[in-house]
PDB file of C-alpha atoms in Angstrom:
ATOM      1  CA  UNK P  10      -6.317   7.208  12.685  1.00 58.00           C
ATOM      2  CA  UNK P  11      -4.539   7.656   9.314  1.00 88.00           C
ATOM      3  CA  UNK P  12      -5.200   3.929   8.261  1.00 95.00           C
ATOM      4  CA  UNK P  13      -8.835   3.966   8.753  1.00 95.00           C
ATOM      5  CA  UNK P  14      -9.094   7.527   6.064  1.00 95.00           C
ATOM      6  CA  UNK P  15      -7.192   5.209   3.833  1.00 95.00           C
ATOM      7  CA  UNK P  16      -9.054   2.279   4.357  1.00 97.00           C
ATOM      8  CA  UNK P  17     -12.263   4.120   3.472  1.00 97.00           C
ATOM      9  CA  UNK P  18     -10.693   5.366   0.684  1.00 96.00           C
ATOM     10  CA  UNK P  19     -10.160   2.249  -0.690  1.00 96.00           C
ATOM     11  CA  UNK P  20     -13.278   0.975  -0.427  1.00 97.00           C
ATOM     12  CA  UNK P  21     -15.126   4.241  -1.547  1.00 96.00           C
ATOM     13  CA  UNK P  22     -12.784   3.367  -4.936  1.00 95.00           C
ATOM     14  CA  UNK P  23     -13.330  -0.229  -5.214  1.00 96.00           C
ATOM     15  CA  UNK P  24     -16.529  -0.290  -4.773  1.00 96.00           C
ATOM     16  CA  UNK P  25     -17.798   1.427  -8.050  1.00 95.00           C
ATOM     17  CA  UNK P  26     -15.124  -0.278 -10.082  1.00 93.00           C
ATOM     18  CA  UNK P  27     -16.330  -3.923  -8.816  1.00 95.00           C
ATOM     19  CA  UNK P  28     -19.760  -2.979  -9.516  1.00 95.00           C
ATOM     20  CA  UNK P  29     -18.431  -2.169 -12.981  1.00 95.00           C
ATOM     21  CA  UNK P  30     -16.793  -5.220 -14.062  1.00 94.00           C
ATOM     22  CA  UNK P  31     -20.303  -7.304 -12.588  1.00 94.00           C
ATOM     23  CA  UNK P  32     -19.096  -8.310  -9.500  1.00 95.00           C
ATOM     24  CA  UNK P  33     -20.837 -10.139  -6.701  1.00 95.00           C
ATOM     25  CA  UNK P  34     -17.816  -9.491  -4.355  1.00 96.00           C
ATOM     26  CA  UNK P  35     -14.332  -9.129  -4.313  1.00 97.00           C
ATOM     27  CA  UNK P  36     -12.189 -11.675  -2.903  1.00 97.00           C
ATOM     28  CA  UNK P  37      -8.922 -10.474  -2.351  1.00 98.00           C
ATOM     29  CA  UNK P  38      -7.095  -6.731  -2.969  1.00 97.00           C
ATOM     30  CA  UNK P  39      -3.331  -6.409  -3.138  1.00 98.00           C
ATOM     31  CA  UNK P  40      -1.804  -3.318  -1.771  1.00 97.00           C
ATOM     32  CA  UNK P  41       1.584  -1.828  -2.035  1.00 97.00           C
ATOM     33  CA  UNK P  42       2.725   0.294   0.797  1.00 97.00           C
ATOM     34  CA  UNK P  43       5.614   1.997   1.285  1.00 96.00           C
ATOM     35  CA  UNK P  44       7.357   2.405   4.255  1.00 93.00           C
ATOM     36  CA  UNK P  45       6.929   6.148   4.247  1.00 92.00           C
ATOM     37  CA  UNK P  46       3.035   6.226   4.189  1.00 92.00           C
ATOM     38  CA  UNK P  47       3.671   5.306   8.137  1.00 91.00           C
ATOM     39  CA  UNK P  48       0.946   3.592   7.817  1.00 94.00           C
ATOM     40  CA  UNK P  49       0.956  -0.132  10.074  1.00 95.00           C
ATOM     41  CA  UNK P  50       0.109  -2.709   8.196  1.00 96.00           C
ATOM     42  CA  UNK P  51      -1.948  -4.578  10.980  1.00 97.00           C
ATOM     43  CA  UNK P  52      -4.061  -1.742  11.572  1.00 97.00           C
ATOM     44  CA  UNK P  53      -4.860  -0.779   8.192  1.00 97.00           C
ATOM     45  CA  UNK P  54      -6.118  -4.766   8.114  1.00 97.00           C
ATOM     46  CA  UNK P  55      -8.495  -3.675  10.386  1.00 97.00           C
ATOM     47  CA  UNK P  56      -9.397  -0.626   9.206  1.00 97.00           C
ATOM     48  CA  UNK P  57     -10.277  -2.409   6.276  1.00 98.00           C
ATOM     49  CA  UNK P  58     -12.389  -4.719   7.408  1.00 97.00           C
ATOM     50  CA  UNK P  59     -14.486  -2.284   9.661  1.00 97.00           C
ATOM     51  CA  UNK P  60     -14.590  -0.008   6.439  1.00 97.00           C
ATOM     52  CA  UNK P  61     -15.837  -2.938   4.022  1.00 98.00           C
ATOM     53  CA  UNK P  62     -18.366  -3.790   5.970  1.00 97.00           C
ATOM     54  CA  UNK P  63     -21.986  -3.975   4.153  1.00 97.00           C
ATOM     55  CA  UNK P  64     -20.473  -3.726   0.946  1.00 96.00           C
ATOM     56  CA  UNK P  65     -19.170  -5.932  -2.079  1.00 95.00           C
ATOM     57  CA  UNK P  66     -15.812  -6.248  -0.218  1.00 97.00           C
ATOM     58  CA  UNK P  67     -17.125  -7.316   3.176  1.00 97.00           C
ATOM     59  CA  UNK P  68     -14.748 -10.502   4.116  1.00 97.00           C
ATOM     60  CA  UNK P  69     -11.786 -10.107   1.420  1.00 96.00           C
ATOM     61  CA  UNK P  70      -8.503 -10.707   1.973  1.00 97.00           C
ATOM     62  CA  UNK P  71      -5.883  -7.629   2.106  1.00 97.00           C
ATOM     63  CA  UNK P  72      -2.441  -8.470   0.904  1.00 98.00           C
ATOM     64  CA  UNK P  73      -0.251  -6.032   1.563  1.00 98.00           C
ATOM     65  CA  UNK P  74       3.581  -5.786   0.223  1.00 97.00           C
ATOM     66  CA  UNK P  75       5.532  -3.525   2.177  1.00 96.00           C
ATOM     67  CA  UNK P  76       7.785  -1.324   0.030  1.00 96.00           C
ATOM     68  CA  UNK P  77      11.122  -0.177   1.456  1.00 95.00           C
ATOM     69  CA  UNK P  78      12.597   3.189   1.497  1.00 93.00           C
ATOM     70  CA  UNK P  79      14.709   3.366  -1.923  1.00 94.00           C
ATOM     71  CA  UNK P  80      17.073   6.292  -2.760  1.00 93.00           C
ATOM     72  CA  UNK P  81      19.994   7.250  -5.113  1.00 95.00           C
ATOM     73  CA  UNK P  82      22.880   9.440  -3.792  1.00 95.00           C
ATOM     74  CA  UNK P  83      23.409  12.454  -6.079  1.00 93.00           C
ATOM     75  CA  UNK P  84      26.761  12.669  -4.939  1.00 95.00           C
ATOM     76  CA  UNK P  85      28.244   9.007  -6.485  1.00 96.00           C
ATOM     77  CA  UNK P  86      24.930   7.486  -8.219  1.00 96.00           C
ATOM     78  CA  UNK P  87      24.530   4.465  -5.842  1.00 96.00           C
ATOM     79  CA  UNK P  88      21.153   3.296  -5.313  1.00 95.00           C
ATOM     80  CA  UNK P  89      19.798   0.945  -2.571  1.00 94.00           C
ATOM     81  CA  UNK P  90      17.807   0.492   0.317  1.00 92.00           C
ATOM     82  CA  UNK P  91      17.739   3.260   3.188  1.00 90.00           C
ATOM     83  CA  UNK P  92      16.778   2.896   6.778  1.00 85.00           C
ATOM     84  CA  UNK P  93      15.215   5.870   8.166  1.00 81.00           C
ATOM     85  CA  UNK P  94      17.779   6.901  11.340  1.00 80.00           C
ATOM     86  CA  UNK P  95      20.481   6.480   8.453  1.00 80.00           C
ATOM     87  CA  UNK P  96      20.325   8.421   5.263  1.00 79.00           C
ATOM     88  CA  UNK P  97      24.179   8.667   3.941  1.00 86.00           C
ATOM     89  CA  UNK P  98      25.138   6.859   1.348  1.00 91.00           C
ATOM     90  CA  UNK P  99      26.497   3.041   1.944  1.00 88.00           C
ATOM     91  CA  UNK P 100      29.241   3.490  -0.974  1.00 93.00           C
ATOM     92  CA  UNK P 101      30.654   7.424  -0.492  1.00 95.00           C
ATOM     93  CA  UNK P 102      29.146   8.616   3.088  1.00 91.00           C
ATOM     94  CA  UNK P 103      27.631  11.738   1.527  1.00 93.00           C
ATOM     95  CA  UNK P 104      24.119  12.862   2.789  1.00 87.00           C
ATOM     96  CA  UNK P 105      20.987  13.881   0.759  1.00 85.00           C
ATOM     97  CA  UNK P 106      18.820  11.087  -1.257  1.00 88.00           C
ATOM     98  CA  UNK P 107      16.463  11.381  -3.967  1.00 91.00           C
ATOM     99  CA  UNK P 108      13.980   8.981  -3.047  1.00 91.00           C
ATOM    100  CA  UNK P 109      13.209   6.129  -5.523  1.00 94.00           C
ATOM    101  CA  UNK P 110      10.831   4.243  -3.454  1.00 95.00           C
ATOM    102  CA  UNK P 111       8.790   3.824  -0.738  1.00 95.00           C
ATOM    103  CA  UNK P 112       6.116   6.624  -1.064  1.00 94.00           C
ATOM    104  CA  UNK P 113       3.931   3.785  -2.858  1.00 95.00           C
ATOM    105  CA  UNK P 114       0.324   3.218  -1.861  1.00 93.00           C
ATOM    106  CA  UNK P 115      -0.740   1.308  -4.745  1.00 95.00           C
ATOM    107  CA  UNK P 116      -3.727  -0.963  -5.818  1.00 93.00           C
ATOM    108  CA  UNK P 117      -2.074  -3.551  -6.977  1.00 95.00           C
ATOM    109  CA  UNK P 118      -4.438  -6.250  -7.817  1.00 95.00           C
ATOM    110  CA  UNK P 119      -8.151  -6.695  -7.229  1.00 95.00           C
ATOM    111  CA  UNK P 120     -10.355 -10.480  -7.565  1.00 96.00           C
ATOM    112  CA  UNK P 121     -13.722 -10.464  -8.044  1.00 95.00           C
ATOM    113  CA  UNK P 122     -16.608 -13.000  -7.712  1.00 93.00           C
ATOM    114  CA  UNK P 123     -18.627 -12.657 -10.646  1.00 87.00           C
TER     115      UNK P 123
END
């Protein structure tokens, strides 16, 4: 399960970085994701809270903002959202992107209880 490696992975980084800043738990983590980590949403929710469990972020809340697939086409310069079954461009019909987004797995945002 790919979600619960990066579940634990967020944790095993949070957790020294709470302790840090003097906190008695964290509250809530924000997460970008993009949509070609493949990684669901819903499970990684769980993931989380099975891997936060007995530690300072036992019980937070995980937002997570789903990031779409972004590209540019070399070809005319137009830039937009892709869908995956689909990557020619909307403006010219040429294939080949250069992705601009959607590779994100980000921290956003992290609250603490101090």
């Amino acid at each position: 399960m790919h979600e619960l490696s990066l579940a634990q992975s967020m944790v095993e980084i949070l957790t020294p970085i709470a302790r840090e800043h003097g906190a008695r738990r964290v509250v809530r983590v924000r997460l970008r994701l993009g949509e070609l980590t493949h990684a669901d949403p819903e499970t990684l929710t769980f993931a989380f809270e099975v891997a936060a469990k007995d530690t300072l972020l036992e019980g937070c809340a995980l937002d997570i903002e789903r990031v779409p697939l972004r590209g540019r086409c070399p070809a005319c310069g137009w830039e937009g959202d892709l869908a995956l079954g689909d990557l020619t461009c909307q403006r010219c019909g040429a294939a080949g992107f250069k992705v601009t987004g959607g590779r994100e797995l980000q921290l956003a945002s992290v609250d603490i209880e101090d």
